[in-house]
Amino acid sequence: MAACGGNDSVGNTSAGAEGSERAQAFSADSEAVQADLLPWVNPFIGTKIGNPDGDQGTGGAVGNTFPGATLPFGMVQFSPDTGYGEFYGFGGYNYEKGVIQGISLIHSSGTGCSIQQDISMLPIVGNVTLSPGTHLPNYQVPYSHGNETATPGFYRVGLNNGVNTELTTSKRAGFGRFTWPQTNDATMILNVGRNGVGARSAMLEIVGTNEIRGFVETGGVCGGGGYFVYFHGQFDKPFASFGTYAGDTVTPGSRTAARGQKNGGWVKFAGGGQVQLRVGVSYVSTDNAKLNMQTELANVQFDTVKTNAATAWNKLLNRVQVTGGSTDDRTKFYTALYHSLLHPNLFSDVNGQYIGFDNKIYTADGWDKYATFSGWDIYRSQVQLIGWLQPKVASDMAQSMVVDAEKGGGGYPKWPTANDDTCVMVGDAGAVIVANLYAFGGKKFDTASALKYMEQAATQPGTRSRNCETRVGLAAQQSHGYIPNGTGGVWGPSATTLEYALADSAIAHFAGALGDTAKRDRYLAYSQDWKSLYSNFSGYIHPRLDTGGFINGFSRTSGDSFVEGNSAQYTWMVPQNYRGLFDRMGGNAAAIARLDEHFIKLDDGAGSPYAFMGNEPEHGSPWAYLFAGAPYKSQAVVRRILTELYRNSPDGLNGNDDLGATSAWYVWGALGLYPELPGLGGFVIGSPLFPTTKIKMGNGKILTIKAPNAGSEGTYIQSMTINGAANTSTWLPLTKLKADTTLQFDLGSTPNTSWGSAPADAPPSFESPRVTRSAASFSADFDSRNSQPDWNDTIEIAANITGYCCALDHMETSTRREGGTHSGAGALMYSGNDNDATRSFSYNKVFDANIPVTNATTLSYWIRPSAVNANSAFVSIDLIFTDGTNLRDSGATDQNGIRVHPEFQGRGGKLTLDNWNEVRSNIGQWAAGKTIARILVGYDRPDATGQFRGLIDDLRIGTP
């Protein structure tokens, strides 16, 4: 079946479905037979408002997809425009509008604000009298969905003016076949000054008897950034007449619409009939646009190009073959796969040339340059799909990001359109994209430079991508461990903190994969900054002030400090360490109960306490159950989302598709796999939607997924095997898929609460690495944040101590950059509140260790008790030995003869408030032969109440 209009629900004809079913046969040891999968793709899904609740605060309740012709990751998207830059039509096409205002060559699928729609044209029957630049509605042409067809690589519409319009593409050029009725008023309007974001300027030249060329200068997504796109077109019939317009001025016979706004021209063809247009596109020059056209479309007929496009799509879609399931489910699946493979887009020309982020021309030698990365959206699961299925493309995309960082200022772009960053959205998405492309198969690029640019943005405030600061608010985060509310220039400080922490976890795994374990550990430590915002009092990610306090009047549904969401939704956005999150929530049972409440509603908007699956920050949340030992609950929620939020109809997407991000989620959910962990190659495991799936992975091997009773009666995993061996782990690393592999599922209609429930079955979570060394020495300067204490650190023992502020129920220890350190930029902050005048103490573990003590071993550190209260001096470093004894009770003394015990240090009179004081002890005299297991910070005072606070720096254990 060709996905066509006329009905809101689009399915396959029975013949087409049966043909596809028959074609999907595999030999036991070979690749899949090529099936005709194009009938299962409905390009109209996502073109109509899908969410009855409206916008929900994120830029649209519609997929904003386009139905036109394109190739996988192609430079050209030849598609109709029902309007330009219109809400609910940012892909250029709104299913509910009955007119076409143009057909343009450049589109993006699914953005939440205006973008592209560059190089517009419109076939009409009539004369140009009023300027289309200022009177476009006068020329718009009605049409009906019953006279409209779309399949991958081809689009056709019969306009009500009698013009039959057919579109197809090569990689860098569009091919249009326009058939007018017999008339001398067969006119093509070339409305180059009109696009989705408001063209900044445009130029058109009508050359000779049948050629056109020019450019459009415009902004990127949401109007940010800026770029030029050039074109050169050739008609196969000579012009009978022509003209241009600029503003309201119409000039028949003119060949040039000079650079300006609201300008363009027209050409007429005598007698009407069939006219073909080949038009090349380039971001370098009109000459390159012509070269692209001549190389890819010269001497090639329309139907051949159409067939080639269909073949290209069929080959790629056949990388994943599903059988069984309902017609709607299979159509939703292959449409989602299709939408997942539209972007990013080819950016280099046939000669390899592309325009760099510094506006200079470069040549890609042996690789293809790609552009237009919807960073904040696609890093979560879409680029992983590309890496897994298309490692060469993924490698080139990663290299594209690297050269963008190199030429743009040292940071990865956030949301680049063409050769400029747009500063749209938050976080450091580029770093995550590159790490994920690598982790899932795209490994052939400059990885050393990739890591260098990741680190530059993660550690050097002010690093930029063109005019966009890569990590806005980084200096504040380095000082506080979080970005405080009110930090200048930061959209959603709490959300941005979580984004940076997630990006750091991806960087950590990327560095580890390259063999740099020191950097891996450092960035794993950075990735724990989310803990700075988790409040034990509210139980949520809770915005904080630069004074350290959590904001008053907190509401989990407030969007303050968040981006297109709230705390109830963002609290789950720590996939790198769900174990740490759940422990803070009170354990698995508490986390499961909260997830159950959260998923009462699946897509309830940015102001709700419930899930908001129509937007990206929650895409990983349904899989969180696996980390809490309840995978059956994840299986149920994912199946609800696949069934309730995705539909085989134009209104089939509840939210923006965001260049394939929302569609990619469906693909993964239907496979029963999801790339949950940033920068780490592997999947969390769910229940497959289809009885059989065969995947041609990028490594050339076949993954077969068998679930004979999948479907409405097969939601829950009863048991599972991998190549015949029983498996209960809910984590599948890519290292297990190096050869042909079969996953066999036994699914049922009732939950198996035991499968995958053991702690060892959970996917990995990553804490800040602790120092565990069998070495004669140890040191920590608290500058690198590598292997440093967590904000909410482990309490060894405590009584009658609460937080210094912020409704915390314990003493705090964390690395801070507050100024006034003993050395470097960081120190260990301690703080708390003594609530009892008879007995109060707290000992927090800050390091694990494995350090043998000899007769010559010395402990030294510097301490700066705050004058906020004399209690601040009742603090010392303590050591726990492997035999269970400790330093504080050993009798060890410091250089002044005062016991190294918090109470004795406070009473000893040698610690000056608001000054740095050294404490040094030859602990070997009291502990020789023992081994240090843990390093603690202790407070101990039995006879007073009040706050205490201070800093510790330059901790050393070893032989002088």
PDB file of N, CA, C and O in Angstrom, residues 341-395:
ATOM      1  N   LEU A 341      15.643   7.677  10.448  1.00  0.00           N
ATOM      2  CA  LEU A 341      16.794   7.631   9.549  1.00  0.00           C
ATOM      3  C   LEU A 341      16.789   8.773   8.537  1.00  0.00           C
ATOM      4  O   LEU A 341      17.449   8.703   7.504  1.00  0.00           O
ATOM      5  N   LEU A 342      16.077   9.855   8.862  1.00  0.00           N
ATOM      6  CA  LEU A 342      16.057  11.032   7.983  1.00  0.00           C
ATOM      7  C   LEU A 342      17.187  12.012   8.275  1.00  0.00           C
ATOM      8  O   LEU A 342      17.663  12.718   7.383  1.00  0.00           O
ATOM      9  N   HIS A 343      17.617  12.094   9.506  1.00  0.00           N
ATOM     10  CA  HIS A 343      18.578  13.097   9.968  1.00  0.00           C
ATOM     11  C   HIS A 343      19.611  12.435  10.890  1.00  0.00           C
ATOM     12  O   HIS A 343      19.351  11.374  11.432  1.00  0.00           O
ATOM     13  N   PRO A 344      20.766  13.106  11.053  1.00  0.00           N
ATOM     14  CA  PRO A 344      21.324  14.321  10.446  1.00  0.00           C
ATOM     15  C   PRO A 344      21.492  14.175   8.934  1.00  0.00           C
ATOM     16  O   PRO A 344      21.297  13.094   8.383  1.00  0.00           O
ATOM     17  N   ASN A 345      21.916  15.280   8.294  1.00  0.00           N
ATOM     18  CA  ASN A 345      21.858  15.322   6.840  1.00  0.00           C
ATOM     19  C   ASN A 345      23.208  15.563   6.189  1.00  0.00           C
ATOM     20  O   ASN A 345      24.049  16.289   6.703  1.00  0.00           O
ATOM     21  N   LEU A 346      23.361  14.924   5.046  1.00  0.00           N
ATOM     22  CA  LEU A 346      24.567  15.090   4.235  1.00  0.00           C
ATOM     23  C   LEU A 346      24.814  16.575   3.974  1.00  0.00           C
ATOM     24  O   LEU A 346      23.905  17.320   3.616  1.00  0.00           O
ATOM     25  N   PHE A 347      26.057  16.988   4.116  1.00  0.00           N
ATOM     26  CA  PHE A 347      26.392  18.412   4.010  1.00  0.00           C
ATOM     27  C   PHE A 347      27.521  18.679   3.029  1.00  0.00           C
ATOM     28  O   PHE A 347      27.721  19.814   2.609  1.00  0.00           O
ATOM     29  N   SER A 348      28.275  17.658   2.670  1.00  0.00           N
ATOM     30  CA  SER A 348      29.362  17.842   1.707  1.00  0.00           C
ATOM     31  C   SER A 348      28.880  17.519   0.304  1.00  0.00           C
ATOM     32  O   SER A 348      27.988  16.701   0.097  1.00  0.00           O
ATOM     33  N   ASP A 349      29.476  18.173  -0.670  1.00  0.00           N
ATOM     34  CA  ASP A 349      29.076  18.029  -2.062  1.00  0.00           C
ATOM     35  C   ASP A 349      29.770  16.834  -2.708  1.00  0.00           C
ATOM     36  O   ASP A 349      30.607  16.163  -2.083  1.00  0.00           O
ATOM     37  N   VAL A 350      29.433  16.581  -3.965  1.00  0.00           N
ATOM     38  CA  VAL A 350      29.999  15.413  -4.645  1.00  0.00           C
ATOM     39  C   VAL A 350      31.513  15.510  -4.763  1.00  0.00           C
ATOM     40  O   VAL A 350      32.203  14.494  -4.873  1.00  0.00           O
ATOM     41  N   ASN A 351      32.063  16.718  -4.738  1.00  0.00           N
ATOM     42  CA  ASN A 351      33.522  16.884  -4.762  1.00  0.00           C
ATOM     43  C   ASN A 351      34.127  16.902  -3.363  1.00  0.00           C
ATOM     44  O   ASN A 351      35.318  17.175  -3.207  1.00  0.00           O
ATOM     45  N   GLY A 352      33.327  16.623  -2.351  1.00  0.00           N
ATOM     46  CA  GLY A 352      33.804  16.577  -0.971  1.00  0.00           C
ATOM     47  C   GLY A 352      33.808  17.904  -0.256  1.00  0.00           C
ATOM     48  O   GLY A 352      34.063  17.961   0.954  1.00  0.00           O
ATOM     49  N   GLN A 353      33.532  18.989  -0.970  1.00  0.00           N
ATOM     50  CA  GLN A 353      33.610  20.308  -0.330  1.00  0.00           C
ATOM     51  C   GLN A 353      32.431  20.558   0.611  1.00  0.00           C
ATOM     52  O   GLN A 353      31.313  20.111   0.365  1.00  0.00           O
ATOM     53  N   TYR A 354      32.737  21.269   1.691  1.00  0.00           N
ATOM     54  CA  TYR A 354      31.698  21.725   2.615  1.00  0.00           C
ATOM     55  C   TYR A 354      32.170  23.032   3.241  1.00  0.00           C
ATOM     56  O   TYR A 354      33.359  23.363   3.229  1.00  0.00           O
ATOM     57  N   ILE A 355      31.237  23.768   3.778  1.00  0.00           N
ATOM     58  CA  ILE A 355      31.557  25.032   4.432  1.00  0.00           C
ATOM     59  C   ILE A 355      31.680  24.771   5.928  1.00  0.00           C
ATOM     60  O   ILE A 355      30.816  24.152   6.537  1.00  0.00           O
ATOM     61  N   GLY A 356      32.783  25.218   6.513  1.00  0.00           N
ATOM     62  CA  GLY A 356      33.044  24.928   7.907  1.00  0.00           C
ATOM     63  C   GLY A 356      32.403  25.920   8.858  1.00  0.00           C
ATOM     64  O   GLY A 356      31.825  26.934   8.451  1.00  0.00           O
ATOM     65  N   PHE A 357      32.538  25.641  10.133  1.00  0.00           N
ATOM     66  CA  PHE A 357      31.988  26.525  11.159  1.00  0.00           C
ATOM     67  C   PHE A 357      32.713  27.864  11.200  1.00  0.00           C
ATOM     68  O   PHE A 357      32.241  28.796  11.856  1.00  0.00           O
ATOM     69  N   ASP A 358      33.840  27.958  10.522  1.00  0.00           N
ATOM     70  CA  ASP A 358      34.549  29.238  10.410  1.00  0.00           C
ATOM     71  C   ASP A 358      34.282  29.906   9.070  1.00  0.00           C
ATOM     72  O   ASP A 358      34.984  30.857   8.688  1.00  0.00           O
ATOM     73  N   ASN A 359      33.283  29.401   8.331  1.00  0.00           N
ATOM     74  CA  ASN A 359      32.875  29.929   7.029  1.00  0.00           C
ATOM     75  C   ASN A 359      33.939  29.772   5.958  1.00  0.00           C
ATOM     76  O   ASN A 359      33.899  30.456   4.928  1.00  0.00           O
ATOM     77  N   LYS A 360      34.867  28.870   6.150  1.00  0.00           N
ATOM     78  CA  LYS A 360      35.858  28.546   5.137  1.00  0.00           C
ATOM     79  C   LYS A 360      35.493  27.219   4.475  1.00  0.00           C
ATOM     80  O   LYS A 360      34.813  26.381   5.068  1.00  0.00           O
ATOM     81  N   ILE A 361      35.972  27.040   3.246  1.00  0.00           N
ATOM     82  CA  ILE A 361      35.654  25.837   2.486  1.00  0.00           C
ATOM     83  C   ILE A 361      36.704  24.766   2.770  1.00  0.00           C
ATOM     84  O   ILE A 361      37.913  25.020   2.699  1.00  0.00           O
ATOM     85  N   TYR A 362      36.237  23.565   3.076  1.00  0.00           N
ATOM     86  CA  TYR A 362      37.105  22.421   3.328  1.00  0.00           C
ATOM     87  C   TYR A 362      36.663  21.258   2.455  1.00  0.00           C
ATOM     88  O   TYR A 362      35.573  21.278   1.862  1.00  0.00           O
ATOM     89  N   THR A 363      37.509  20.239   2.387  1.00  0.00           N
ATOM     90  CA  THR A 363      37.186  19.054   1.607  1.00  0.00           C
ATOM     91  C   THR A 363      37.244  17.826   2.501  1.00  0.00           C
ATOM     92  O   THR A 363      38.270  17.571   3.156  1.00  0.00           O
ATOM     93  N   ALA A 364      36.166  17.085   2.545  1.00  0.00           N
ATOM     94  CA  ALA A 364      36.124  15.821   3.268  1.00  0.00           C
ATOM     95  C   ALA A 364      36.702  14.742   2.363  1.00  0.00           C
ATOM     96  O   ALA A 364      36.139  14.435   1.318  1.00  0.00           O
ATOM     97  N   ASP A 365      37.804  14.189   2.775  1.00  0.00           N
ATOM     98  CA  ASP A 365      38.533  13.209   1.964  1.00  0.00           C
ATOM     99  C   ASP A 365      38.298  11.816   2.544  1.00  0.00           C
ATOM    100  O   ASP A 365      38.804  11.472   3.604  1.00  0.00           O
ATOM    101  N   GLY A 366      37.490  11.023   1.863  1.00  0.00           N
ATOM    102  CA  GLY A 366      37.222   9.664   2.322  1.00  0.00           C
ATOM    103  C   GLY A 366      36.100   9.561   3.332  1.00  0.00           C
ATOM    104  O   GLY A 366      35.853   8.481   3.872  1.00  0.00           O
ATOM    105  N   TRP A 367      35.424  10.658   3.583  1.00  0.00           N
ATOM    106  CA  TRP A 367      34.281  10.625   4.499  1.00  0.00           C
ATOM    107  C   TRP A 367      33.285  11.681   4.055  1.00  0.00           C
ATOM    108  O   TRP A 367      33.595  12.528   3.227  1.00  0.00           O
ATOM    109  N   ASP A 368      32.085  11.627   4.574  1.00  0.00           N
ATOM    110  CA  ASP A 368      31.037  12.581   4.234  1.00  0.00           C
ATOM    111  C   ASP A 368      30.765  13.485   5.428  1.00  0.00           C
ATOM    112  O   ASP A 368      30.690  13.032   6.570  1.00  0.00           O
ATOM    113  N   LYS A 369      30.615  14.775   5.151  1.00  0.00           N
ATOM    114  CA  LYS A 369      30.270  15.741   6.199  1.00  0.00           C
ATOM    115  C   LYS A 369      28.751  15.752   6.376  1.00  0.00           C
ATOM    116  O   LYS A 369      27.994  15.782   5.410  1.00  0.00           O
ATOM    117  N   TYR A 370      28.326  15.742   7.640  1.00  0.00           N
ATOM    118  CA  TYR A 370      26.905  15.799   7.969  1.00  0.00           C
ATOM    119  C   TYR A 370      26.619  17.029   8.820  1.00  0.00           C
ATOM    120  O   TYR A 370      27.512  17.561   9.493  1.00  0.00           O
ATOM    121  N   ALA A 371      25.359  17.469   8.795  1.00  0.00           N
ATOM    122  CA  ALA A 371      24.952  18.660   9.541  1.00  0.00           C
ATOM    123  C   ALA A 371      23.523  18.481  10.028  1.00  0.00           C
ATOM    124  O   ALA A 371      22.839  17.511   9.686  1.00  0.00           O
ATOM    125  N   THR A 372      23.081  19.442  10.813  1.00  0.00           N
ATOM    126  CA  THR A 372      21.722  19.512  11.363  1.00  0.00           C
ATOM    127  C   THR A 372      21.487  18.370  12.355  1.00  0.00           C
ATOM    128  O   THR A 372      20.865  17.341  12.041  1.00  0.00           O
ATOM    129  N   PHE A 373      22.019  18.571  13.556  1.00  0.00           N
ATOM    130  CA  PHE A 373      21.889  17.635  14.664  1.00  0.00           C
ATOM    131  C   PHE A 373      20.965  18.252  15.720  1.00  0.00           C
ATOM    132  O   PHE A 373      21.309  19.271  16.321  1.00  0.00           O
ATOM    133  N   SER A 374      19.841  17.644  15.952  1.00  0.00           N
ATOM    134  CA  SER A 374      18.920  18.117  16.993  1.00  0.00           C
ATOM    135  C   SER A 374      19.410  17.583  18.335  1.00  0.00           C
ATOM    136  O   SER A 374      18.850  16.661  18.920  1.00  0.00           O
ATOM    137  N   GLY A 375      20.473  18.208  18.833  1.00  0.00           N
ATOM    138  CA  GLY A 375      21.289  17.623  19.883  1.00  0.00           C
ATOM    139  C   GLY A 375      20.557  17.125  21.100  1.00  0.00           C
ATOM    140  O   GLY A 375      20.654  15.953  21.486  1.00  0.00           O
ATOM    141  N   TRP A 376      19.836  18.000  21.788  1.00  0.00           N
ATOM    142  CA  TRP A 376      19.163  17.677  23.052  1.00  0.00           C
ATOM    143  C   TRP A 376      18.175  16.532  22.896  1.00  0.00           C
ATOM    144  O   TRP A 376      17.881  15.818  23.856  1.00  0.00           O
ATOM    145  N   ASP A 377      17.678  16.337  21.677  1.00  0.00           N
ATOM    146  CA  ASP A 377      16.670  15.320  21.420  1.00  0.00           C
ATOM    147  C   ASP A 377      17.284  13.990  21.023  1.00  0.00           C
ATOM    148  O   ASP A 377      16.947  12.942  21.578  1.00  0.00           O
ATOM    149  N   ILE A 378      18.188  14.021  20.040  1.00  0.00           N
ATOM    150  CA  ILE A 378      18.610  12.776  19.391  1.00  0.00           C
ATOM    151  C   ILE A 378      19.686  12.030  20.162  1.00  0.00           C
ATOM    152  O   ILE A 378      19.922  10.854  19.884  1.00  0.00           O
ATOM    153  N   TYR A 379      20.328  12.693  21.154  1.00  0.00           N
ATOM    154  CA  TYR A 379      21.389  11.979  21.873  1.00  0.00           C
ATOM    155  C   TYR A 379      20.835  10.833  22.706  1.00  0.00           C
ATOM    156  O   TYR A 379      21.564   9.905  23.064  1.00  0.00           O
ATOM    157  N   ARG A 380      19.554  10.843  23.002  1.00  0.00           N
ATOM    158  CA  ARG A 380      19.003   9.889  23.967  1.00  0.00           C
ATOM    159  C   ARG A 380      18.853   8.490  23.395  1.00  0.00           C
ATOM    160  O   ARG A 380      19.076   7.517  24.103  1.00  0.00           O
ATOM    161  N   SER A 381      18.454   8.367  22.110  1.00  0.00           N
ATOM    162  CA  SER A 381      18.379   7.016  21.538  1.00  0.00           C
ATOM    163  C   SER A 381      18.487   6.977  20.020  1.00  0.00           C
ATOM    164  O   SER A 381      18.751   5.917  19.463  1.00  0.00           O
ATOM    165  N   GLN A 382      18.319   8.117  19.332  1.00  0.00           N
ATOM    166  CA  GLN A 382      18.308   8.060  17.864  1.00  0.00           C
ATOM    167  C   GLN A 382      19.685   7.810  17.274  1.00  0.00           C
ATOM    168  O   GLN A 382      19.849   6.989  16.365  1.00  0.00           O
ATOM    169  N   VAL A 383      20.710   8.494  17.759  1.00  0.00           N
ATOM    170  CA  VAL A 383      22.039   8.294  17.168  1.00  0.00           C
ATOM    171  C   VAL A 383      22.581   6.901  17.479  1.00  0.00           C
ATOM    172  O   VAL A 383      23.396   6.360  16.722  1.00  0.00           O
ATOM    173  N   GLN A 384      22.145   6.306  18.587  1.00  0.00           N
ATOM    174  CA  GLN A 384      22.560   4.935  18.886  1.00  0.00           C
ATOM    175  C   GLN A 384      22.043   3.971  17.818  1.00  0.00           C
ATOM    176  O   GLN A 384      22.724   3.016  17.450  1.00  0.00           O
ATOM    177  N   LEU A 385      20.833   4.223  17.330  1.00  0.00           N
ATOM    178  CA  LEU A 385      20.275   3.394  16.270  1.00  0.00           C
ATOM    179  C   LEU A 385      21.117   3.518  15.002  1.00  0.00           C
ATOM    180  O   LEU A 385      21.407   2.514  14.326  1.00  0.00           O
ATOM    181  N   ILE A 386      21.535   4.745  14.680  1.00  0.00           N
ATOM    182  CA  ILE A 386      22.402   4.942  13.509  1.00  0.00           C
ATOM    183  C   ILE A 386      23.719   4.204  13.700  1.00  0.00           C
ATOM    184  O   ILE A 386      24.197   3.513  12.791  1.00  0.00           O
ATOM    185  N   GLY A 387      24.321   4.344  14.861  1.00  0.00           N
ATOM    186  CA  GLY A 387      25.588   3.671  15.118  1.00  0.00           C
ATOM    187  C   GLY A 387      25.487   2.171  15.007  1.00  0.00           C
ATOM    188  O   GLY A 387      26.398   1.500  14.486  1.00  0.00           O
ATOM    189  N   TRP A 388      24.388   1.618  15.485  1.00  0.00           N
ATOM    190  CA  TRP A 388      24.194   0.169  15.507  1.00  0.00           C
ATOM    191  C   TRP A 388      23.953  -0.392  14.114  1.00  0.00           C
ATOM    192  O   TRP A 388      24.429  -1.479  13.781  1.00  0.00           O
ATOM    193  N   LEU A 389      23.220   0.354  13.287  1.00  0.00           N
ATOM    194  CA  LEU A 389      22.865  -0.133  11.959  1.00  0.00           C
ATOM    195  C   LEU A 389      23.797   0.363  10.861  1.00  0.00           C
ATOM    196  O   LEU A 389      23.983  -0.334   9.855  1.00  0.00           O
ATOM    197  N   GLN A 390      24.371   1.568  11.020  1.00  0.00           N
ATOM    198  CA  GLN A 390      25.150   2.200   9.951  1.00  0.00           C
ATOM    199  C   GLN A 390      26.461   2.758  10.508  1.00  0.00           C
ATOM    200  O   GLN A 390      26.624   3.985  10.633  1.00  0.00           O
ATOM    201  N   PRO A 391      27.421   1.914  10.840  1.00  0.00           N
ATOM    202  CA  PRO A 391      28.636   2.408  11.494  1.00  0.00           C
ATOM    203  C   PRO A 391      29.450   3.379  10.648  1.00  0.00           C
ATOM    204  O   PRO A 391      30.071   4.284  11.197  1.00  0.00           O
ATOM    205  N   LYS A 392      29.451   3.223   9.322  1.00  0.00           N
ATOM    206  CA  LYS A 392      30.189   4.172   8.480  1.00  0.00           C
ATOM    207  C   LYS A 392      29.539   5.556   8.552  1.00  0.00           C
ATOM    208  O   LYS A 392      30.223   6.576   8.716  1.00  0.00           O
ATOM    209  N   VAL A 393      28.235   5.607   8.412  1.00  0.00           N
ATOM    210  CA  VAL A 393      27.531   6.878   8.527  1.00  0.00           C
ATOM    211  C   VAL A 393      27.750   7.471   9.908  1.00  0.00           C
ATOM    212  O   VAL A 393      28.004   8.677  10.053  1.00  0.00           O
ATOM    213  N   ALA A 394      27.657   6.633  10.942  1.00  0.00           N
ATOM    214  CA  ALA A 394      27.842   7.110  12.315  1.00  0.00           C
ATOM    215  C   ALA A 394      29.249   7.667  12.526  1.00  0.00           C
ATOM    216  O   ALA A 394      29.430   8.699  13.188  1.00  0.00           O
ATOM    217  N   SER A 395      30.247   7.004  11.965  1.00  0.00           N
ATOM    218  CA  SER A 395      31.621   7.500  12.073  1.00  0.00           C
ATOM    219  C   SER A 395      31.766   8.867  11.432  1.00  0.00           C
ATOM    220  O   SER A 395      32.403   9.773  11.985  1.00  0.00           O
TER     221      SER A 395
END
